[in-house]
GROMACS .gro file of C-alpha atoms in nm:
model
  474
    1MET     CA    1   1.359  -0.012   1.367
    2LEU     CA    2   1.484  -0.213   1.069
    3TYR     CA    3   1.299  -0.481   0.873
    4LEU     CA    4   1.418  -0.804   0.714
    5SER     CA    5   1.281  -1.052   0.460
    6THR     CA    6   1.150  -1.391   0.572
    7ARG     CA    7   1.358  -1.545   0.291
    8GLY     CA    8   1.695  -1.414   0.404
    9HIS     CA    9   1.767  -1.121   0.170
   10ALA     CA   10   2.062  -0.916   0.297
   11ASP     CA   11   1.884  -0.579   0.286
   12ARG     CA   12   1.757  -0.414   0.604
   13LYS     CA   13   1.499  -0.141   0.542
   14ARG     CA   14   1.313   0.133   0.726
   15PHE     CA   15   0.937   0.138   0.773
   16CYS     CA   16   0.848   0.397   0.506
   17ASP     CA   17   1.044   0.204   0.242
   18ILE     CA   18   0.856  -0.120   0.303
   19LEU     CA   19   0.528   0.072   0.336
   20LEU     CA   20   0.542   0.146  -0.037
   21GLU     CA   21   0.717  -0.173  -0.148
   22GLY     CA   22   0.505  -0.477  -0.053
   23LEU     CA   23   0.705  -0.796  -0.107
   24ALA     CA   24   1.081  -0.810  -0.044
   25PRO     CA   25   1.311  -0.844  -0.348
   26ASP     CA   26   1.350  -1.220  -0.288
   27GLY     CA   27   0.974  -1.276  -0.271
   28GLY     CA   28   0.973  -1.289   0.108
   29LEU     CA   29   0.759  -1.088   0.350
   30TYR     CA   30   0.892  -0.816   0.577
   31LEU     CA   31   0.913  -0.851   0.954
   32PRO     CA   32   1.094  -0.642   1.214
   33VAL     CA   33   1.448  -0.754   1.296
   34GLU     CA   34   1.315  -0.805   1.648
   35TYR     CA   35   0.981  -0.755   1.822
   36PRO     CA   36   0.981  -0.467   2.072
   37GLN     CA   37   0.898  -0.591   2.421
   38ILE     CA   38   0.613  -0.472   2.642
   39ASP     CA   39   0.701  -0.507   3.011
   40ASP     CA   40   0.463  -0.473   3.304
   41ALA     CA   41   0.522  -0.099   3.342
   42LYS     CA   42   0.461  -0.036   2.972
   43LEU     CA   43   0.143  -0.245   2.978
   44THR     CA   44   0.018  -0.041   3.273
   45GLN     CA   45   0.094   0.278   3.078
   46LEU     CA   46  -0.099   0.144   2.777
   47ARG     CA   47  -0.393   0.054   3.004
   48THR     CA   48  -0.402   0.415   3.129
   49THR     CA   49  -0.364   0.552   2.775
   50LEU     CA   50  -0.662   0.359   2.643
   51ALA     CA   51  -0.877   0.449   2.944
   52THR     CA   52  -0.799   0.821   2.943
   53GLN     CA   53  -0.709   0.909   2.584
   54GLY     CA   54  -0.875   0.643   2.371
   55TYR     CA   55  -0.794   0.411   2.084
   56ALA     CA   56  -0.608   0.660   1.862
   57ALA     CA   57  -0.360   0.733   2.144
   58LEU     CA   58  -0.312   0.359   2.204
   59ALA     CA   59  -0.249   0.313   1.830
   60PHE     CA   60   0.021   0.582   1.839
   61GLU     CA   61   0.193   0.413   2.135
   62ILE     CA   62   0.206   0.073   1.960
   63LEU     CA   63   0.292   0.204   1.613
   64SER     CA   64   0.569   0.430   1.741
   65LEU     CA   65   0.755   0.120   1.863
   66TYR     CA   66   0.788   0.012   1.499
   67ILE     CA   67   0.795   0.342   1.307
   68ASP     CA   68   1.090   0.575   1.367
   69ASP     CA   69   1.109   0.745   1.026
   70ILE     CA   70   0.786   0.946   1.062
   71PRO     CA   71   0.811   1.233   1.314
   72ALA     CA   72   0.621   1.150   1.633
   73ASP     CA   73   0.387   1.448   1.602
   74ASP     CA   74   0.299   1.349   1.244
   75LEU     CA   75   0.235   0.987   1.340
   76ARG     CA   76   0.020   1.095   1.634
   77ALA     CA   77  -0.182   1.318   1.400
   78LEU     CA   78  -0.226   1.036   1.147
   79CYS     CA   79  -0.364   0.807   1.422
   80ALA     CA   80  -0.596   1.081   1.548
   81LYS     CA   81  -0.720   1.148   1.194
   82THR     CA   82  -0.785   0.776   1.134
   83TYR     CA   83  -0.950   0.645   1.450
   84THR     CA   84  -1.248   0.873   1.510
   85GLN     CA   85  -1.599   0.812   1.634
   86GLU     CA   86  -1.726   0.970   1.311
   87VAL     CA   87  -1.551   0.705   1.098
   88PHE     CA   88  -1.603   0.403   1.326
   89GLY     CA   89  -1.939   0.484   1.479
   90THR     CA   90  -1.837   0.435   1.840
   91GLU     CA   91  -1.605   0.611   2.085
   92ALA     CA   92  -1.446   0.278   2.183
   93ILE     CA   93  -1.366   0.205   1.814
   94VAL     CA   94  -1.343  -0.172   1.896
   95PRO     CA   95  -1.592  -0.231   2.180
   96VAL     CA   96  -1.591  -0.569   2.355
   97ARG     CA   97  -1.926  -0.723   2.451
   98THR     CA   98  -2.016  -1.044   2.632
   99LEU     CA   99  -2.179  -1.323   2.433
  100GLU     CA  100  -2.211  -1.559   2.732
  101GLY     CA  101  -1.989  -1.653   3.024
  102ASN     CA  102  -1.623  -1.602   2.935
  103LEU     CA  103  -1.702  -1.580   2.564
  104ARG     CA  104  -1.677  -1.224   2.432
  105ILE     CA  105  -1.703  -1.054   2.093
  106GLU     CA  106  -1.459  -0.780   1.994
  107ALA     CA  107  -1.640  -0.566   1.737
  108LEU     CA  108  -1.406  -0.470   1.454
  109SER     CA  109  -1.676  -0.404   1.195
  110ASN     CA  110  -1.801  -0.054   1.263
  111GLY     CA  111  -1.599   0.116   0.988
  112PRO     CA  112  -1.708   0.247   0.645
  113THR     CA  113  -1.736  -0.097   0.479
  114LEU     CA  114  -1.866  -0.291   0.784
  115ALA     CA  115  -1.565  -0.526   0.798
  116PHE     CA  116  -1.254  -0.556   1.013
  117LYS     CA  117  -1.032  -0.465   0.717
  118ASP     CA  118  -1.129  -0.100   0.774
  119MET     CA  119  -0.929  -0.102   1.098
  120ALA     CA  120  -0.600  -0.119   0.908
  121MET     CA  121  -0.701   0.013   0.567
  122GLN     CA  122  -0.816   0.353   0.692
  123LEU     CA  123  -0.474   0.404   0.850
  124LEU     CA  124  -0.295   0.270   0.541
  125GLY     CA  125  -0.474   0.521   0.318
  126ASN     CA  126  -0.358   0.808   0.537
  127LEU     CA  127  -0.003   0.669   0.561
  128PHE     CA  128   0.020   0.632   0.184
  129GLU     CA  129  -0.103   0.985   0.118
  130TYR     CA  130   0.135   1.127   0.382
  131GLU     CA  131   0.444   0.947   0.253
  132LEU     CA  132   0.372   1.000  -0.118
  133THR     CA  133   0.318   1.371  -0.057
  134ARG     CA  134   0.642   1.386   0.141
  135ARG     CA  135   0.829   1.220  -0.148
  136GLY     CA  136   0.641   1.387  -0.431
  137GLU     CA  137   0.564   1.041  -0.578
  138THR     CA  138   0.266   0.837  -0.697
  139LEU     CA  139   0.170   0.475  -0.623
  140ASN     CA  140  -0.033   0.218  -0.813
  141ILE     CA  141  -0.181  -0.028  -0.565
  142LEU     CA  142  -0.243  -0.381  -0.692
  143GLY     CA  143  -0.453  -0.594  -0.460
  144ALA     CA  144  -0.645  -0.919  -0.433
  145THR     CA  145  -0.964  -0.964  -0.234
  146SER     CA  146  -1.192  -1.249  -0.138
  147GLY     CA  147  -1.453  -0.997  -0.028
  148ASP     CA  148  -1.362  -0.744   0.238
  149THR     CA  149  -1.007  -0.624   0.165
  150GLY     CA  150  -1.113  -0.480  -0.170
  151SER     CA  151  -1.394  -0.260  -0.051
  152ALA     CA  152  -1.199  -0.149   0.258
  153ALA     CA  153  -0.900  -0.053   0.040
  154GLU     CA  154  -1.113   0.127  -0.216
  155TYR     CA  155  -1.308   0.325   0.042
  156ALA     CA  156  -0.981   0.417   0.214
  157MET     CA  157  -0.803   0.522  -0.108
  158ARG     CA  158  -1.083   0.686  -0.307
  159GLY     CA  159  -0.991   1.043  -0.386
  160LYS     CA  160  -0.647   1.012  -0.223
  161GLN     CA  161  -0.377   1.216  -0.399
  162GLY     CA  162  -0.113   1.020  -0.589
  163VAL     CA  163  -0.283   0.680  -0.551
  164ARG     CA  164  -0.454   0.449  -0.801
  165VAL     CA  165  -0.610   0.117  -0.697
  166PHE     CA  166  -0.628  -0.193  -0.919
  167MET     CA  167  -0.825  -0.452  -0.720
  168THR     CA  168  -0.862  -0.812  -0.839
  169SER     CA  169  -1.140  -1.037  -0.706
  170PRO     CA  170  -1.274  -1.385  -0.797
  171HIS     CA  171  -1.551  -1.335  -1.051
  172GLY     CA  172  -1.893  -1.426  -0.905
  173ARG     CA  173  -1.756  -1.560  -0.576
  174MET     CA  174  -1.827  -1.267  -0.343
  175SER     CA  175  -2.165  -1.193  -0.189
  176PRO     CA  176  -2.389  -0.951  -0.385
  177PHE     CA  177  -2.342  -0.690  -0.113
  178GLN     CA  178  -1.963  -0.723  -0.123
  179GLN     CA  179  -1.960  -0.694  -0.503
  180ALA     CA  180  -2.188  -0.389  -0.493
  181GLN     CA  181  -1.970  -0.213  -0.235
  182MET     CA  182  -1.671  -0.234  -0.469
  183PHE     CA  183  -1.816  -0.223  -0.819
  184SER     CA  184  -2.052   0.070  -0.754
  185LEU     CA  185  -1.764   0.309  -0.683
  186GLN     CA  186  -1.723   0.553  -0.972
  187ASP     CA  187  -1.401   0.725  -0.858
  188ALA     CA  188  -1.150   0.766  -1.141
  189ASN     CA  189  -0.861   0.629  -0.932
  190ILE     CA  190  -1.043   0.301  -0.853
  191HIS     CA  191  -1.026   0.005  -1.096
  192ASN     CA  192  -1.205  -0.327  -1.031
  193ILE     CA  193  -1.082  -0.641  -1.211
  194ALA     CA  194  -1.294  -0.957  -1.172
  195ILE     CA  195  -1.072  -1.260  -1.238
  196GLU     CA  196  -1.221  -1.580  -1.381
  197GLY     CA  197  -1.096  -1.807  -1.104
  198VAL     CA  198  -1.068  -1.822  -0.725
  199PHE     CA  199  -0.906  -1.590  -0.474
  200ASP     CA  200  -0.577  -1.781  -0.488
  201ASP     CA  201  -0.555  -1.699  -0.861
  202CYS     CA  202  -0.593  -1.329  -0.776
  203GLN     CA  203  -0.331  -1.355  -0.505
  204ASP     CA  204  -0.091  -1.535  -0.739
  205ILE     CA  205  -0.130  -1.254  -0.995
  206VAL     CA  206  -0.047  -0.991  -0.733
  207LYS     CA  207   0.264  -1.183  -0.624
  208ALA     CA  208   0.374  -1.244  -0.985
  209VAL     CA  209   0.350  -0.873  -1.067
  210SER     CA  210   0.533  -0.784  -0.744
  211ASN     CA  211   0.811  -1.024  -0.841
  212ASP     CA  212   0.851  -0.862  -1.186
  213HIS     CA  213   1.092  -0.605  -1.049
  214ALA     CA  214   1.128  -0.402  -1.371
  215PHE     CA  215   0.749  -0.367  -1.411
  216LYS     CA  216   0.705  -0.298  -1.040
  217ALA     CA  217   0.965  -0.019  -1.051
  218LYS     CA  218   0.841   0.138  -1.376
  219TYR     CA  219   0.476   0.151  -1.267
  220LYS     CA  220   0.543   0.205  -0.896
  221ILE     CA  221   0.340  -0.098  -0.784
  222GLY     CA  222   0.253  -0.127  -0.417
  223THR     CA  223   0.013  -0.348  -0.224
  224VAL     CA  224  -0.259  -0.319   0.039
  225ASN     CA  225  -0.299  -0.691   0.095
  226SER     CA  226  -0.193  -0.819   0.432
  227ILE     CA  227   0.147  -0.902   0.283
  228ASN     CA  228   0.202  -0.528   0.348
  229TRP     CA  229   0.358  -0.506   0.695
  230ALA     CA  230   0.196  -0.167   0.769
  231ARG     CA  231  -0.148  -0.320   0.742
  232LEU     CA  232  -0.066  -0.609   0.971
  233LEU     CA  233   0.097  -0.370   1.219
  234ALA     CA  234  -0.222  -0.164   1.240
  235GLN     CA  235  -0.409  -0.482   1.332
  236VAL     CA  236  -0.176  -0.551   1.626
  237VAL     CA  237  -0.331  -0.249   1.803
  238TYR     CA  238  -0.676  -0.404   1.844
  239TYR     CA  239  -0.533  -0.710   2.019
  240PHE     CA  240  -0.399  -0.473   2.285
  241ALA     CA  241  -0.731  -0.287   2.295
  242GLY     CA  242  -0.926  -0.612   2.332
  243TYR     CA  243  -0.698  -0.742   2.605
  244LEU     CA  244  -0.712  -0.416   2.801
  245GLN     CA  245  -1.094  -0.405   2.786
  246ALA     CA  246  -1.129  -0.768   2.895
  247THR     CA  247  -0.893  -0.744   3.195
  248SER     CA  248  -0.830  -0.521   3.493
  249ARG     CA  249  -0.488  -0.652   3.598
  250ASN     CA  250  -0.173  -0.730   3.396
  251GLU     CA  251  -0.149  -1.075   3.554
  252GLU     CA  252  -0.465  -1.182   3.370
  253LYS     CA  253  -0.449  -1.366   3.038
  254VAL     CA  254  -0.697  -1.379   2.753
  255SER     CA  255  -0.735  -1.595   2.443
  256PHE     CA  256  -0.842  -1.487   2.096
  257THR     CA  257  -1.031  -1.684   1.830
  258VAL     CA  258  -0.992  -1.551   1.478
  259PRO     CA  259  -1.177  -1.658   1.160
  260SER     CA  260  -0.879  -1.723   0.935
  261GLY     CA  261  -0.823  -1.752   0.560
  262ASN     CA  262  -0.511  -1.559   0.467
  263PHE     CA  263  -0.361  -1.569   0.821
  264GLY     CA  264  -0.310  -1.192   0.837
  265ASN     CA  265  -0.558  -1.117   1.114
  266ILE     CA  266  -0.432  -1.386   1.350
  267CYS     CA  267  -0.069  -1.319   1.252
  268ALA     CA  268  -0.117  -0.976   1.411
  269GLY     CA  269  -0.216  -1.161   1.728
  270HIS     CA  270   0.104  -1.365   1.702
  271VAL     CA  271   0.303  -1.041   1.683
  272ALA     CA  272   0.120  -0.899   1.987
  273ARG     CA  273   0.193  -1.218   2.181
  274GLN     CA  274   0.562  -1.207   2.081
  275MET     CA  275   0.572  -0.850   2.213
  276GLY     CA  276   0.464  -0.982   2.553
  277LEU     CA  277   0.088  -0.924   2.552
  278PRO     CA  278  -0.051  -1.191   2.792
  279ILE     CA  279  -0.230  -1.408   2.536
  280ALA     CA  280  -0.294  -1.769   2.638
  281GLN     CA  281  -0.424  -1.919   2.313
  282LEU     CA  282  -0.452  -1.803   1.952
  283VAL     CA  283  -0.734  -2.010   1.805
  284VAL     CA  284  -0.745  -2.043   1.425
  285ALA     CA  285  -1.101  -2.094   1.299
  286THR     CA  286  -1.137  -2.209   0.938
  287ASN     CA  287  -1.434  -2.296   0.719
  288GLU     CA  288  -1.446  -2.593   0.480
  289ASN     CA  289  -1.123  -2.463   0.327
  290ASP     CA  290  -0.931  -2.598   0.622
  291VAL     CA  291  -0.567  -2.585   0.508
  292LEU     CA  292  -0.462  -2.397   0.822
  293ASP     CA  293  -0.657  -2.624   1.057
  294GLU     CA  294  -0.493  -2.921   0.888
  295PHE     CA  295  -0.147  -2.775   0.952
  296PHE     CA  296  -0.204  -2.701   1.320
  297ARG     CA  297  -0.346  -3.051   1.371
  298THR     CA  298  -0.094  -3.248   1.162
  299GLY     CA  299   0.211  -3.036   1.075
  300VAL     CA  300   0.139  -3.072   0.703
  301TYR     CA  301   0.074  -2.753   0.505
  302GLN     CA  302  -0.085  -2.854   0.175
  303VAL     CA  303  -0.233  -2.588  -0.052
  304ARG     CA  304  -0.520  -2.679  -0.282
  305GLY     CA  305  -0.599  -2.589  -0.639
  306ALA     CA  306  -0.902  -2.398  -0.764
  307VAL     CA  307  -1.110  -2.711  -0.812
  308ASN     CA  308  -1.061  -2.808  -0.445
  309THR     CA  309  -1.117  -2.460  -0.303
  310TYR     CA  310  -1.478  -2.470  -0.195
  311GLU     CA  311  -1.727  -2.189  -0.241
  312THR     CA  312  -1.881  -2.142   0.104
  313SER     CA  313  -2.118  -1.917   0.296
  314SER     CA  314  -1.818  -1.753   0.467
  315PRO     CA  315  -1.657  -1.653   0.137
  316SER     CA  316  -1.387  -1.421   0.269
  317MET     CA  317  -1.216  -1.737   0.400
  318ASP     CA  318  -1.239  -1.933   0.075
  319ILE     CA  319  -0.860  -1.938   0.055
  320SER     CA  320  -0.622  -2.232   0.023
  321LYS     CA  321  -0.289  -2.048   0.012
  322ALA     CA  322  -0.245  -1.827   0.318
  323SER     CA  323  -0.002  -1.546   0.230
  324ASN     CA  324   0.082  -1.439   0.585
  325PHE     CA  325   0.147  -1.791   0.706
  326GLU     CA  326   0.508  -1.748   0.592
  327ARG     CA  327   0.563  -1.485   0.862
  328PHE     CA  328   0.465  -1.727   1.137
  329VAL     CA  329   0.660  -2.018   0.986
  330PHE     CA  330   0.969  -1.795   0.973
  331ASP     CA  331   0.943  -1.750   1.351
  332LEU     CA  332   0.853  -2.117   1.400
  333VAL     CA  333   1.175  -2.237   1.228
  334GLY     CA  334   1.392  -2.004   1.435
  335ARG     CA  335   1.391  -1.710   1.193
  336ASP     CA  336   1.594  -1.913   0.944
  337GLY     CA  337   1.558  -1.732   0.610
  338ALA     CA  338   1.713  -2.011   0.403
  339ARG     CA  339   1.482  -2.269   0.560
  340THR     CA  340   1.177  -2.048   0.500
  341GLN     CA  341   1.287  -1.993   0.141
  342ALA     CA  342   1.307  -2.371   0.092
  343LEU     CA  343   0.967  -2.435   0.250
  344PHE     CA  344   0.780  -2.174   0.044
  345ALA     CA  345   0.976  -2.104  -0.275
  346GLU     CA  346   1.054  -2.472  -0.320
  347GLY     CA  347   0.804  -2.676  -0.117
  348VAL     CA  348   0.484  -2.475  -0.166
  349ALA     CA  349   0.561  -2.327  -0.509
  350LYS     CA  350   0.679  -2.655  -0.665
  351GLN     CA  351   0.526  -2.939  -0.463
  352GLY     CA  352   0.227  -2.752  -0.325
  353GLN     CA  353   0.312  -2.848   0.032
  354PHE     CA  354   0.564  -2.894   0.309
  355ASP     CA  355   0.565  -3.131   0.606
  356LEU     CA  356   0.691  -3.030   0.951
  357SER     CA  357   0.511  -3.310   1.136
  358GLN     CA  358   0.837  -3.485   1.230
  359ASP     CA  359   1.026  -3.164   1.302
  360ALA     CA  360   1.074  -3.069   1.668
  361CYS     CA  361   0.967  -2.712   1.589
  362PHE     CA  362   0.611  -2.823   1.505
  363GLN     CA  363   0.538  -2.883   1.874
  364ASP     CA  364   0.631  -2.519   1.937
  365ALA     CA  365   0.329  -2.399   1.736
  366ALA     CA  366   0.110  -2.496   2.031
  367LEU     CA  367   0.350  -2.508   2.326
  368LYS     CA  368   0.560  -2.196   2.258
  369TYR     CA  369   0.333  -1.988   2.035
  370GLY     CA  370  -0.010  -2.083   2.172
  371PHE     CA  371  -0.176  -2.187   1.845
  372VAL     CA  372  -0.469  -2.430   1.829
  373SER     CA  373  -0.734  -2.463   1.561
  374GLY     CA  374  -1.072  -2.588   1.451
  375LYS     CA  375  -1.309  -2.605   1.156
  376SER     CA  376  -1.667  -2.498   1.092
  377THR     CA  377  -1.908  -2.607   0.816
  378HIS     CA  378  -2.218  -2.451   0.661
  379ALA     CA  379  -2.439  -2.652   0.895
  380ASP     CA  380  -2.231  -2.536   1.194
  381ARG     CA  381  -2.257  -2.178   1.070
  382LEU     CA  382  -2.637  -2.189   1.050
  383ALA     CA  383  -2.669  -2.354   1.391
  384THR     CA  384  -2.436  -2.101   1.556
  385ILE     CA  385  -2.609  -1.800   1.399
  386LYS     CA  386  -2.946  -1.938   1.509
  387ASP     CA  387  -2.830  -2.011   1.864
  388CYS     CA  388  -2.667  -1.671   1.912
  389TYR     CA  389  -2.977  -1.491   1.789
  390GLN     CA  390  -3.256  -1.697   1.945
  391ARG     CA  391  -3.093  -1.783   2.280
  392LEU     CA  392  -2.851  -1.493   2.330
  393GLY     CA  393  -3.018  -1.212   2.134
  394GLN     CA  394  -2.713  -1.131   1.919
  395MET     CA  395  -2.696  -1.149   1.541
  396ILE     CA  396  -2.352  -1.237   1.400
  397ASP     CA  397  -2.222  -1.280   1.048
  398THR     CA  398  -2.111  -1.608   0.891
  399HIS     CA  399  -1.737  -1.567   0.954
  400THR     CA  400  -1.784  -1.461   1.314
  401ALA     CA  401  -2.011  -1.766   1.350
  402ASP     CA  402  -1.722  -1.987   1.240
  403GLY     CA  403  -1.515  -1.816   1.510
  404VAL     CA  404  -1.777  -1.867   1.782
  405LYS     CA  405  -1.825  -2.234   1.692
  406VAL     CA  406  -1.451  -2.306   1.717
  407ALA     CA  407  -1.402  -2.081   2.021
  408ARG     CA  408  -1.654  -2.288   2.216
  409GLU     CA  409  -1.437  -2.596   2.159
  410HIS     CA  410  -1.137  -2.425   2.319
  411LEU     CA  411  -1.293  -2.235   2.611
  412ARG     CA  412  -1.095  -2.240   2.934
  413HIS     CA  413  -1.101  -2.024   3.247
  414GLU     CA  414  -0.962  -1.705   3.085
  415PRO     CA  415  -1.179  -1.474   2.871
  416MET     CA  416  -1.205  -1.584   2.507
  417LEU     CA  417  -1.241  -1.295   2.261
  418VAL     CA  418  -1.379  -1.379   1.917
  419LEU     CA  419  -1.284  -1.117   1.661
  420GLU     CA  420  -1.601  -1.006   1.481
  421THR     CA  421  -1.491  -0.973   1.121
  422ALA     CA  422  -1.801  -0.831   0.946
  423LEU     CA  423  -2.159  -0.724   1.002
  424PRO     CA  424  -2.442  -0.967   0.911
  425ILE     CA  425  -2.578  -0.754   0.623
  426LYS     CA  426  -2.275  -0.846   0.412
  427PHE     CA  427  -2.400  -1.207   0.402
  428ALA     CA  428  -2.775  -1.156   0.406
  429ALA     CA  429  -2.872  -1.473   0.218
  430THR     CA  430  -2.716  -1.703   0.480
  431ILE     CA  431  -2.858  -1.498   0.768
  432GLU     CA  432  -3.203  -1.533   0.612
  433GLU     CA  433  -3.146  -1.908   0.568
  434ALA     CA  434  -3.057  -1.938   0.938
  435LEU     CA  435  -3.313  -1.701   1.089
  436GLY     CA  436  -3.588  -1.657   0.831
  437ARG     CA  437  -3.532  -1.281   0.831
  438GLN     CA  438  -3.305  -1.025   0.671
  439PRO     CA  439  -3.038  -0.855   0.883
  440GLU     CA  440  -3.058  -0.483   0.945
  441ARG     CA  441  -2.900  -0.265   0.678
  442PRO     CA  442  -2.741   0.074   0.752
  443ALA     CA  443  -2.937   0.342   0.568
  444LYS     CA  444  -2.634   0.455   0.367
  445PHE     CA  445  -2.629   0.115   0.191
  446ASP     CA  446  -2.996   0.107   0.087
  447GLY     CA  447  -3.024   0.002  -0.278
  448ILE     CA  448  -2.650  -0.046  -0.321
  449GLU     CA  449  -2.697  -0.365  -0.526
  450ASP     CA  450  -2.895  -0.168  -0.787
  451LEU     CA  451  -2.630   0.100  -0.848
  452PRO     CA  452  -2.436   0.105  -1.180
  453LYS     CA  453  -2.130  -0.122  -1.177
  454ARG     CA  454  -1.778  -0.031  -1.290
  455VAL     CA  455  -1.579  -0.354  -1.336
  456VAL     CA  456  -1.388  -0.541  -1.605
  457VAL     CA  457  -1.382  -0.925  -1.622
  458MET     CA  458  -1.054  -1.094  -1.718
  459PRO     CA  459  -0.906  -1.445  -1.733
  460ALA     CA  460  -0.650  -1.544  -1.468
  461ASP     CA  461  -0.364  -1.413  -1.683
  462VAL     CA  462  -0.080  -1.205  -1.535
  463GLU     CA  463   0.009  -1.045  -1.869
  464LYS     CA  464  -0.346  -0.926  -1.930
  465VAL     CA  465  -0.360  -0.765  -1.587
  466LYS     CA  466  -0.024  -0.597  -1.648
  467ALA     CA  467  -0.146  -0.469  -1.985
  468TYR     CA  468  -0.455  -0.322  -1.815
  469ILE     CA  469  -0.238  -0.142  -1.559
  470GLN     CA  470  -0.012  -0.009  -1.835
  471GLN     CA  471  -0.314   0.115  -2.031
  472HIS     CA  472  -0.437   0.320  -1.735
  473CYS     CA  473  -0.098   0.453  -1.624
  474ASP     CA  474   0.077   0.548  -1.950
   0.00000   0.00000   0.00000
């Protein structure tokens, strides 16, 4: 399997090369040259695999379609090491439960940091350690987080041989629990950098450093953000697992609703659908930062500056520049690298927008690719959390509430799976506002907010971040 850049670079690379690289040399994102196809017989085999061998075996089957430069036995062992009941708290790993009627919840938040990011990050940590050991190399991971990626990456990489993590986050914009999860870690290979700005400033810094090829090469900079294909690939697996749990026959279809900020989570659903998984709709649920909803309604993709990026009660979606959106747009415009380059490197980078509303391909977003969207507000969030708890007896977090609210607007006859992205304790203040009570807290996190913090605050300045990395690597 070879991989190409969304912006048309001539290079074709193997999986383990892009695993450690992050962005392509032209600033594009990597995608497979073609999506492997799942026919009826293969889907039946995957159904049997999940039922008899479990999630780790399913993960191996999906990943092996994309990874041919890690020996099969090694890849199988990496999956088995990653997806265990001990780490994820349940034998099913991603159990599906009914909320009401055809509306289901796929629980992705049982990992070490109580957020869906653990599903990919735990695998990524093991892949990094495996490949770096095989090469005798080291890697300095530079990341950006709006809340959950950072802690998931740090918990996955802490103590790993040959890996340092430099994680940027928007200063003061994460929940106290999210901040405590990251900043309380005292491991020598973990570095937290709080940026005076919003998540998009953090993301821009990561991309700027990745595009400084001399610096990137000298300091062996890699990424764990969802611009890393390996992370997105790991997420494809739970779409298959959700589908297989919600159906008994391959003729059945399901839909998925995904709380979306950076478009990585739902982009994995797009990949699964392109592989042939019978997905009817992919429903994008945004909060007040509704750039993606605006695109799927109007065809106009218009990013917003820091002053117009709202601070909300579903903070992991407080994003106005969705990194992974480029992967979908590349497919939408017929995998035209030059066109994608013009839309993002010219349109977004220079004008802050592009407009496909009059382009015939825009209709394909819904008709060919199954995308629809909706928006949720703070008031919607509170009402949904309250309804789910008082009427249905289930407590959900703020982001999952955004998903449930939008999912209800798009319900049809097939099962609708909402991806649960975090546990309620991560956003306790809003849960208490909605329900008048605190959510349950796992015992291992008691008193986490009171632990000593290890974090440095910096302005949104690429050179200062680079200097900090140099200081800790030289």
